[in-house]
Amino acid sequence: MAERIKIMAPTRSFDMTKLQIQAGADEVYLGLTNDKYVTFSFNGRFQVMNSVSVQVDGYEDLEDIVAECGKNNVKVSFTANAHYIAPALEDEYLEYIKKGIEAGADYLIVSNMGLIKLIRKKGITIPIVAGTFMVIPNAEHIKMLRDLGVQRVVLPHAATLEELKSLTKIDGMEIEVFCFMGGGNNCGRCMLLHSPVISDISAGCRAAYSVEAGREKKEREFFLDAAADCALCSIPGLIEAGVNVLKIVGRESPNPTVNSKIVGLFKRFVDGYYAGETTAQIRQELSETEMLWNVMWTPRFCDNQRCKFQKTMVVKSYI
Amino acid sequence: MRIELRVNNLDRINEFLDLNIDSVIIGHEACPHQLYKADEILGAFYKFKSKGINVKFQAPLSYEKHFENVFDTVKKVVNENEGIEIVVNDFGMLYAIRERGLLEKCKPVIGHGISYSYENCPWHEHILQLEKEEIQEHLLCHNLNSRENMEILNEFGVKQIEIDILDKMENSYKSFKENGFALNGNMDFIIVSIARACHVARFYGRENEIGNNCRTICAEPVKITSTHRWNLFDNTHSRIKKEVREMLPQMKVFSNIICVERKTDLKSPILEYLDTVTVDSRIYSKESLGQRIDEIRNM
């Protein structure tokens, strides 16, 4: 019998970790602050976003979080998934990784093949997850990563359900997909970066643009917004396709309670599937008020068709 | 320095045959629907070769749905042009070329789909501004500039890398050269982002035509300038302050490729590291294309 699908939740503090565990997270992912950078980090998030400290504050906090996860049988992924690290910073990067491993992390998330090779060369044997910044669009890339010693891959936001059915068939590789929020372009090969310094520079894929198309000119167009945000209704399809892990974003979430409610909502749908309930039955049971209070779910995602893995206008525009 | 012409539109082939170029590259960075059929590509190759112009093929970044079709085209092109350079834009294609026995017959080149740096971000100076100068230099590094990445490229037979001509990449480009990699730089054109979605087809409401002879939808680029930022947690948009708007450049979107046009300074020291420069036919009119090639030839 196939293993149950797991929910991976973001965390950045002991309290947020407890909320995520209570909400039903099977795994959490986190990063550790460092003093080498002011705004950047050794992982895929800046140190601070919108005044929220995104990284775990220090090693002692990291140890406490990992211990709490261990007590609750929750696995921890330590993020070391910067797009790349310059050769001059490799020693500091390896030191950073060692802290995560010493604290007891179960997985390391890495997003550059050279760094994976470096980590293995140094005799570090922790299971590696290839992160979404790697942009892994096909089975051949997954096989290449398997040869490099990777155990799990995070697929791009725009992989389709049909594609997942074949990408999950590669022996010895676990598949993780984003089930909540995402980018409109190939994250990793998208340099429309939001700024950790200037709040006016947000993620370029979601910004509004003045558009000139031939003689036509339009204002306030969400021209690059090809992101899909919610996979609740696709959970049965994802489980049946053989996906191993559902990832929820939000290390930068200003309110950890809200983020844990999102985790709880996904947990409810996953548990419902295994209990034989249909998505429609679960939706019926959840009150509209409950859906509204969860980041205004119904109008924001359902009414606007921000569905992942469904035939929405955005998904139809996939090449 | 050799001059190469990137060709996406074979309808313009007669414009290109008499240009003062050394090679052409036919294909696309990230859209399999913009690939011509293998026999059309081979026919175009024949015309260029008969003019003494070398040919190269570019395989687009291929999601699983398209992978086997794109690989099939690569195979046909390689079988008819032994020794040809094949530009790959995802690592899966590079892996398949070696694992499926094509490496003896072709030379893989790393394409823009997997070659970038933070300097590709048009506002990178603002993002990096709080970091120490030394750290900024380290952050402005090419994503493949490390011993281990270069070992991987060597294992897969790569000897050439396509790069953007970016002023602060000198250390990375020097390192590639010292390690025996030839560099091929895009003139006047920097790829900022690559998507799976065809933004242009979606804008025109023509998503249903994608994959159905859709090349005309994105024949002309769409120009975009950022006006409102997105506030992630309340999902609202706010107008960007004028002084910030003024530092955000206009971008051009070709289907699923987002780029910035920036005229390359022909005196840039970066050019010394290049073996080839690529002139992209998409961004020039018939007249300006020939003129730019002459300027490069005479520099």
mmCIF file of N, CA and C in Angstrom, chain B residues 279 283-295:
data_model
loop_
_atom_site.group_PDB
_atom_site.id
_atom_site.type_symbol
_atom_site.label_atom_id
_atom_site.label_comp_id
_atom_site.label_asym_id
_atom_site.label_seq_id
_atom_site.Cartn_x
_atom_site.Cartn_y
_atom_site.Cartn_z
ATOM 1 N N VAL B 279 23.421 37.780 -32.334
ATOM 2 C CA VAL B 279 22.498 38.870 -32.645
ATOM 3 C C VAL B 279 21.132 38.213 -32.835
ATOM 4 N N ILE B 283 14.723 41.165 -32.400
ATOM 5 C CA ILE B 283 14.671 42.543 -31.891
ATOM 6 C C ILE B 283 15.125 43.580 -32.916
ATOM 7 N N TYR B 284 15.369 43.147 -34.155
ATOM 8 C CA TYR B 284 15.815 44.105 -35.167
ATOM 9 C C TYR B 284 14.893 44.070 -36.382
ATOM 10 N N SER B 285 14.733 45.246 -36.988
ATOM 11 C CA SER B 285 14.069 45.288 -38.294
ATOM 12 C C SER B 285 15.098 44.824 -39.333
ATOM 13 N N LYS B 286 14.622 44.635 -40.557
ATOM 14 C CA LYS B 286 15.505 44.192 -41.632
ATOM 15 C C LYS B 286 16.708 45.140 -41.765
ATOM 16 N N GLU B 287 16.429 46.451 -41.717
ATOM 17 C CA GLU B 287 17.494 47.437 -41.926
ATOM 18 C C GLU B 287 18.458 47.478 -40.738
ATOM 19 N N SER B 288 17.899 47.521 -39.532
ATOM 20 C CA SER B 288 18.771 47.690 -38.361
ATOM 21 C C SER B 288 19.594 46.440 -38.083
ATOM 22 N N LEU B 289 19.112 45.292 -38.534
ATOM 23 C CA LEU B 289 19.851 44.042 -38.305
ATOM 24 C C LEU B 289 21.189 44.070 -39.057
ATOM 25 N N GLY B 290 21.127 44.377 -40.340
ATOM 26 C CA GLY B 290 22.361 44.426 -41.143
ATOM 27 C C GLY B 290 23.324 45.476 -40.616
ATOM 28 N N GLN B 291 22.742 46.609 -40.200
ATOM 29 C CA GLN B 291 23.567 47.715 -39.691
ATOM 30 C C GLN B 291 24.298 47.302 -38.400
ATOM 31 N N ARG B 292 23.575 46.631 -37.511
ATOM 32 C CA ARG B 292 24.186 46.215 -36.237
ATOM 33 C C ARG B 292 25.287 45.172 -36.485
ATOM 34 N N ILE B 293 25.031 44.279 -37.415
ATOM 35 C CA ILE B 293 26.050 43.260 -37.710
ATOM 36 C C ILE B 293 27.307 43.939 -38.270
ATOM 37 N N ASP B 294 27.109 44.928 -39.109
ATOM 38 C CA ASP B 294 28.275 45.654 -39.645
ATOM 39 C C ASP B 294 29.038 46.374 -38.541
ATOM 40 N N GLU B 295 28.297 46.983 -37.612
ATOM 41 C CA GLU B 295 28.968 47.682 -36.488
ATOM 42 C C GLU B 295 29.820 46.707 -35.679
#
